């Protein structure tokens, strides 16, 4: 039970999926909406591209990756594109995700 005129804090504690967030508010008489912006937890991700037939006896095994190709990382459930880019040589790729 919340009381009119009293101050409260609505908070979400940090978890593996969310960053900690909080908002202070004072209860007003009547209906009231309190909005709390919540941010998803983020972390680094690394991709290693290799030929499909690497480490096999297939004739294409020794061929290097193409010098340039595009890639896209898509969220499994929502199909939202998180990262897309282009590899311009075979050095490691570091990219930051975009948030929709």
Tab-separated table of N, CA and C in Angstrom:
chain	number	residue	atom	x	y	z
A	1	UNK	N	0.846	-1.173	0.000
A	1	UNK	CA	0.000	0.000	0.000
A	1	UNK	C	0.894	1.240	0.000
A	2	UNK	N	0.597	2.152	-0.902
A	2	UNK	CA	1.328	3.412	-0.986
A	2	UNK	C	0.427	4.537	-0.489
A	3	UNK	N	1.034	5.543	0.139
A	3	UNK	CA	0.262	6.632	0.738
A	3	UNK	C	0.488	7.942	0.001
A	4	UNK	N	-0.595	8.685	-0.228
A	4	UNK	CA	-0.551	9.982	-0.913
A	4	UNK	C	0.397	10.918	-0.166
A	5	UNK	N	1.234	11.607	-0.957
A	5	UNK	CA	2.171	12.569	-0.396
A	5	UNK	C	3.500	11.977	0.026
A	6	UNK	N	3.598	10.664	0.105
A	6	UNK	CA	4.848	10.007	0.501
A	6	UNK	C	5.749	9.769	-0.701
A	7	UNK	N	7.053	9.813	-0.444
A	7	UNK	CA	8.048	9.581	-1.506
A	7	UNK	C	8.470	8.111	-1.497
A	8	UNK	N	8.639	7.564	-2.689
A	8	UNK	CA	9.045	6.172	-2.852
A	8	UNK	C	10.083	6.092	-3.969
A	9	UNK	N	10.758	4.954	-4.039
A	9	UNK	CA	11.701	4.689	-5.127
A	9	UNK	C	11.312	3.358	-5.755
A	10	UNK	N	11.144	3.359	-7.060
A	10	UNK	CA	10.902	2.137	-7.817
A	10	UNK	C	12.236	1.742	-8.419
A	11	UNK	N	12.674	0.515	-8.157
A	11	UNK	CA	13.976	0.120	-8.690
A	11	UNK	C	13.960	-1.294	-9.244
A	12	UNK	N	14.816	-1.489	-10.225
A	12	UNK	CA	15.071	-2.806	-10.802
A	12	UNK	C	16.525	-3.107	-10.505
A	13	UNK	N	16.779	-4.249	-9.895
A	13	UNK	CA	18.153	-4.608	-9.560
A	13	UNK	C	18.843	-5.209	-10.771
A	14	UNK	N	20.158	-5.048	-10.812
A	14	UNK	CA	20.960	-5.573	-11.916
A	14	UNK	C	20.843	-7.094	-11.948
A	15	UNK	N	20.755	-7.627	-13.150
A	15	UNK	CA	20.731	-9.079	-13.350
A	15	UNK	C	21.548	-9.392	-14.592
A	16	UNK	N	21.568	-10.636	-14.988
A	16	UNK	CA	22.282	-11.018	-16.213
A	16	UNK	C	21.665	-10.385	-17.456
A	17	UNK	N	20.384	-10.015	-17.371
A	17	UNK	CA	19.681	-9.487	-18.535
A	17	UNK	C	19.443	-7.984	-18.492
A	18	UNK	N	19.447	-7.378	-17.287
A	18	UNK	CA	19.114	-5.961	-17.159
A	18	UNK	C	20.147	-5.213	-16.334
A	19	UNK	N	20.340	-3.934	-16.671
A	19	UNK	CA	21.156	-3.043	-15.858
A	19	UNK	C	20.280	-2.521	-14.723
A	20	UNK	N	20.899	-2.137	-13.605
A	20	UNK	CA	20.143	-1.569	-12.491
A	20	UNK	C	19.556	-0.227	-12.923
A	21	UNK	N	18.369	0.077	-12.431
A	21	UNK	CA	17.711	1.331	-12.772
A	21	UNK	C	16.743	1.687	-11.651
A	22	UNK	N	16.553	2.995	-11.436
A	22	UNK	CA	15.600	3.404	-10.406
A	22	UNK	C	15.033	4.779	-10.737
A	23	UNK	N	13.881	5.080	-10.124
A	23	UNK	CA	13.253	6.386	-10.270
A	23	UNK	C	12.527	6.706	-8.954
A	24	UNK	N	12.722	7.921	-8.481
A	24	UNK	CA	12.028	8.375	-7.272
A	24	UNK	C	10.719	9.032	-7.697
A	25	UNK	N	9.693	8.890	-6.865
A	25	UNK	CA	8.406	9.519	-7.160
A	25	UNK	C	7.650	9.779	-5.870
A	26	UNK	N	6.731	10.701	-5.931
A	26	UNK	CA	5.854	11.024	-4.800
A	26	UNK	C	4.435	10.695	-5.238
A	27	UNK	N	3.717	9.993	-4.410
A	27	UNK	CA	2.369	9.557	-4.748
A	27	UNK	C	1.411	10.752	-4.726
A	28	UNK	N	0.680	10.898	-5.819
A	28	UNK	CA	-0.326	11.950	-5.951
A	28	UNK	C	-1.710	11.333	-5.718
A	29	UNK	N	-2.661	12.163	-5.414
A	29	UNK	CA	-4.031	11.678	-5.233
A	29	UNK	C	-4.609	11.315	-6.597
A	30	UNK	N	-5.314	10.221	-6.649
A	30	UNK	CA	-5.887	9.777	-7.913
A	30	UNK	C	-4.942	8.816	-8.623
A	31	UNK	N	-5.267	8.543	-9.867
A	31	UNK	CA	-4.453	7.604	-10.654
A	31	UNK	C	-3.133	8.247	-11.051
A	32	UNK	N	-2.075	7.462	-11.050
A	32	UNK	CA	-0.736	7.977	-11.346
A	32	UNK	C	0.059	6.914	-12.086
A	33	UNK	N	0.863	7.351	-13.048
A	33	UNK	CA	1.753	6.453	-13.769
A	33	UNK	C	3.190	6.855	-13.468
A	34	UNK	N	4.010	5.880	-13.126
A	34	UNK	CA	5.433	6.114	-12.889
A	34	UNK	C	6.182	5.367	-13.980
A	35	UNK	N	7.037	6.068	-14.687
A	35	UNK	CA	7.770	5.464	-15.798
A	35	UNK	C	9.222	5.246	-15.392
A	36	UNK	N	9.723	4.044	-15.621
A	36	UNK	CA	11.103	3.689	-15.308
A	36	UNK	C	11.754	3.146	-16.574
A	37	UNK	N	12.774	3.839	-17.054
A	37	UNK	CA	13.498	3.367	-18.237
A	37	UNK	C	14.418	2.224	-17.813
A	38	UNK	N	14.338	1.125	-18.524
A	38	UNK	CA	15.152	-0.049	-18.207
A	38	UNK	C	16.052	-0.350	-19.395
A	39	UNK	N	17.311	-0.601	-19.093
A	39	UNK	CA	18.284	-0.878	-20.145
A	39	UNK	C	18.734	-2.335	-20.061
A	40	UNK	N	18.782	-2.981	-21.200
A	40	UNK	CA	19.272	-4.360	-21.249
A	40	UNK	C	20.766	-4.393	-20.972
A	41	UNK	N	21.209	-5.442	-20.326
A	41	UNK	CA	22.637	-5.629	-20.089
A	41	UNK	C	23.297	-5.965	-21.432
A	42	UNK	N	24.489	-5.430	-21.632
A	42	UNK	CA	25.215	-5.671	-22.879
A	42	UNK	C	26.582	-6.249	-22.556
A	43	UNK	N	27.149	-6.914	-23.502
A	43	UNK	CA	28.488	-7.467	-23.321
A	43	UNK	C	29.157	-7.668	-24.657
A	44	UNK	N	30.450	-7.902	-24.634
A	44	UNK	CA	31.178	-8.087	-25.885
A	44	UNK	C	30.873	-9.442	-26.527
A	45	UNK	N	30.954	-9.469	-27.825
A	45	UNK	CA	30.801	-10.718	-28.569
A	45	UNK	C	31.863	-10.739	-29.659
A	46	UNK	N	32.433	-11.874	-29.888
A	46	UNK	CA	33.477	-12.014	-30.894
A	46	UNK	C	33.071	-13.093	-31.881
A	47	UNK	N	33.379	-12.862	-33.132
A	47	UNK	CA	33.053	-13.833	-34.175
A	47	UNK	C	34.339	-14.304	-34.833
A	48	UNK	N	34.409	-15.590	-35.066
A	48	UNK	CA	35.538	-16.153	-35.788
A	48	UNK	C	34.966	-16.796	-37.051
A	49	UNK	N	35.324	-16.251	-38.187
A	49	UNK	CA	34.838	-16.784	-39.458
A	49	UNK	C	35.856	-17.791	-39.981
A	50	UNK	N	35.359	-18.952	-40.390
A	50	UNK	CA	36.255	-19.937	-40.992
A	50	UNK	C	35.515	-20.659	-42.110
A	51	UNK	N	36.260	-21.215	-43.000
A	51	UNK	CA	35.668	-21.930	-44.121
A	51	UNK	C	34.848	-23.115	-43.610
A	52	UNK	N	33.722	-23.368	-44.234
A	52	UNK	CA	32.839	-24.450	-43.840
A	52	UNK	C	33.558	-25.802	-43.862
A	53	UNK	N	34.414	-25.990	-44.837
A	53	UNK	CA	35.083	-27.281	-44.984
A	53	UNK	C	36.498	-27.285	-44.389
A	54	UNK	N	36.778	-26.345	-43.500
A	54	UNK	CA	38.082	-26.334	-42.840
A	54	UNK	C	38.240	-27.621	-42.032
A	55	UNK	N	39.445	-28.114	-41.959
A	55	UNK	CA	39.766	-29.319	-41.191
A	55	UNK	C	39.029	-30.562	-41.713
A	56	UNK	N	38.804	-30.603	-43.013
A	56	UNK	CA	38.229	-31.797	-43.645
A	56	UNK	C	39.174	-32.204	-44.759
A	57	UNK	N	38.845	-33.238	-45.448
A	57	UNK	CA	39.674	-33.663	-46.579
A	57	UNK	C	39.119	-33.155	-47.903
A	58	UNK	N	38.166	-32.238	-47.840
A	58	UNK	CA	37.587	-31.680	-49.047
A	58	UNK	C	38.644	-30.883	-49.806
A	59	UNK	N	38.544	-30.837	-51.133
A	59	UNK	CA	39.546	-30.155	-51.953
A	59	UNK	C	39.668	-28.665	-51.620
A	60	UNK	N	38.562	-28.057	-51.091
A	60	UNK	CA	38.582	-26.617	-50.810
A	60	UNK	C	39.154	-26.285	-49.425
A	61	UNK	N	39.519	-27.283	-48.674
A	61	UNK	CA	40.015	-27.064	-47.310
A	61	UNK	C	41.140	-26.026	-47.213
A	62	UNK	N	42.145	-26.061	-48.065
A	62	UNK	CA	43.251	-25.113	-47.896
A	62	UNK	C	42.962	-23.691	-48.405
A	63	UNK	N	41.814	-23.483	-49.037
A	63	UNK	CA	41.525	-22.151	-49.563
A	63	UNK	C	41.261	-21.155	-48.434
A	64	UNK	N	41.769	-19.936	-48.558
A	64	UNK	CA	41.509	-18.920	-47.531
A	64	UNK	C	40.100	-18.349	-47.693
A	65	UNK	N	39.647	-17.636	-46.673
A	65	UNK	CA	38.369	-16.930	-46.779
A	65	UNK	C	38.479	-15.860	-47.864
A	66	UNK	N	37.364	-15.476	-48.457
A	66	UNK	CA	37.411	-14.368	-49.416
A	66	UNK	C	37.947	-13.114	-48.721
A	67	UNK	N	38.584	-12.244	-49.453
A	67	UNK	CA	39.164	-11.037	-48.887
A	67	UNK	C	38.133	-10.044	-48.395
A	68	UNK	N	36.914	-10.120	-48.898
A	68	UNK	CA	35.861	-9.181	-48.482
A	68	UNK	C	34.511	-9.908	-48.510
A	69	UNK	N	33.744	-9.769	-47.417
A	69	UNK	CA	32.388	-10.317	-47.389
A	69	UNK	C	31.580	-9.615	-46.314
A	70	UNK	N	30.274	-9.646	-46.470
A	70	UNK	CA	29.357	-9.009	-45.514
A	70	UNK	C	28.857	-10.036	-44.521
A	71	UNK	N	28.490	-9.556	-43.329
A	71	UNK	CA	27.910	-10.429	-42.317
A	71	UNK	C	26.791	-9.686	-41.592
A	72	UNK	N	25.942	-10.453	-40.933
A	72	UNK	CA	24.826	-9.877	-40.175
A	72	UNK	C	24.531	-10.803	-38.998
A	73	UNK	N	24.353	-10.235	-37.795
A	73	UNK	CA	23.954	-10.997	-36.612
A	73	UNK	C	22.514	-10.613	-36.316
A	74	UNK	N	21.643	-11.632	-36.259
A	74	UNK	CA	20.210	-11.406	-36.095
A	74	UNK	C	19.742	-12.046	-34.789
A	75	UNK	N	18.913	-11.323	-34.032
A	75	UNK	CA	18.358	-11.856	-32.784
A	75	UNK	C	17.504	-13.074	-33.115
A	76	UNK	N	17.726	-14.148	-32.391
A	76	UNK	CA	17.070	-15.416	-32.697
A	76	UNK	C	15.537	-15.349	-32.628
A	77	UNK	N	14.989	-14.670	-31.618
A	77	UNK	CA	13.528	-14.632	-31.451
A	77	UNK	C	12.852	-13.531	-32.244
A	78	UNK	N	13.403	-12.319	-32.175
A	78	UNK	CA	12.730	-11.178	-32.799
A	78	UNK	C	13.146	-10.944	-34.240
A	79	UNK	N	14.220	-11.579	-34.677
A	79	UNK	CA	14.786	-11.417	-36.012
A	79	UNK	C	15.275	-9.988	-36.265
A	80	UNK	N	15.510	-9.237	-35.195
A	80	UNK	CA	16.050	-7.883	-35.299
A	80	UNK	C	17.540	-7.965	-35.588
A	81	UNK	N	18.011	-7.138	-36.530
A	81	UNK	CA	19.435	-7.116	-36.838
A	81	UNK	C	20.161	-6.377	-35.724
A	82	UNK	N	21.069	-7.065	-35.042
A	82	UNK	CA	21.831	-6.467	-33.938
A	82	UNK	C	23.118	-5.839	-34.454
A	83	UNK	N	23.779	-6.523	-35.363
A	83	UNK	CA	25.053	-6.053	-35.915
A	83	UNK	C	25.103	-6.440	-37.384
A	84	UNK	N	25.611	-5.544	-38.203
A	84	UNK	CA	25.920	-5.920	-39.580
A	84	UNK	C	27.153	-5.148	-39.998
A	85	UNK	N	27.888	-5.727	-40.893
A	85	UNK	CA	29.109	-5.070	-41.326
A	85	UNK	C	29.758	-5.816	-42.470
A	86	UNK	N	30.994	-5.456	-42.717
A	86	UNK	CA	31.737	-6.064	-43.809
A	86	UNK	C	33.154	-6.353	-43.343
A	87	UNK	N	33.619	-7.538	-43.650
A	87	UNK	CA	35.009	-7.902	-43.375
A	87	UNK	C	35.793	-7.549	-44.625
A	88	UNK	N	36.848	-6.760	-44.438
A	88	UNK	CA	37.627	-6.332	-45.602
A	88	UNK	C	38.940	-7.091	-45.732
A	89	UNK	N	39.286	-7.857	-44.721
A	89	UNK	CA	40.419	-8.778	-44.814
A	89	UNK	C	40.168	-9.866	-43.780
A	90	UNK	N	41.092	-10.745	-43.558
A	90	UNK	CA	40.835	-11.870	-42.656
A	90	UNK	C	41.350	-11.613	-41.245
A	91	UNK	N	41.544	-10.373	-40.859
A	91	UNK	CA	41.937	-10.067	-39.478
A	91	UNK	C	40.690	-10.117	-38.596
A	92	UNK	N	40.852	-10.262	-37.269
A	92	UNK	CA	39.680	-10.352	-36.394
A	92	UNK	C	38.743	-9.146	-36.517
A	93	UNK	N	37.469	-9.403	-36.320
A	93	UNK	CA	36.443	-8.375	-36.452
A	93	UNK	C	35.926	-8.008	-35.067
A	94	UNK	N	35.836	-6.728	-34.770
A	94	UNK	CA	35.233	-6.250	-33.528
A	94	UNK	C	34.152	-5.264	-33.935
A	95	UNK	N	32.936	-5.490	-33.473
A	95	UNK	CA	31.813	-4.601	-33.839
A	95	UNK	C	30.945	-4.380	-32.616
A	96	UNK	N	30.269	-3.255	-32.576
A	96	UNK	CA	29.343	-2.967	-31.484
A	96	UNK	C	27.920	-3.131	-31.970
A	97	UNK	N	27.095	-3.701	-31.111
A	97	UNK	CA	25.686	-3.893	-31.452
A	97	UNK	C	24.946	-2.573	-31.418
A	98	UNK	N	23.934	-2.468	-32.254
A	98	UNK	CA	23.035	-1.303	-32.228
A	98	UNK	C	21.804	-1.711	-31.455
A	99	UNK	N	21.249	-0.802	-30.714
A	99	UNK	CA	19.999	-1.100	-30.041
A	99	UNK	C	18.866	-0.455	-30.815
A	100	UNK	N	17.808	-1.210	-31.040
A	100	UNK	CA	16.690	-0.664	-31.837
A	100	UNK	C	15.947	0.417	-31.101
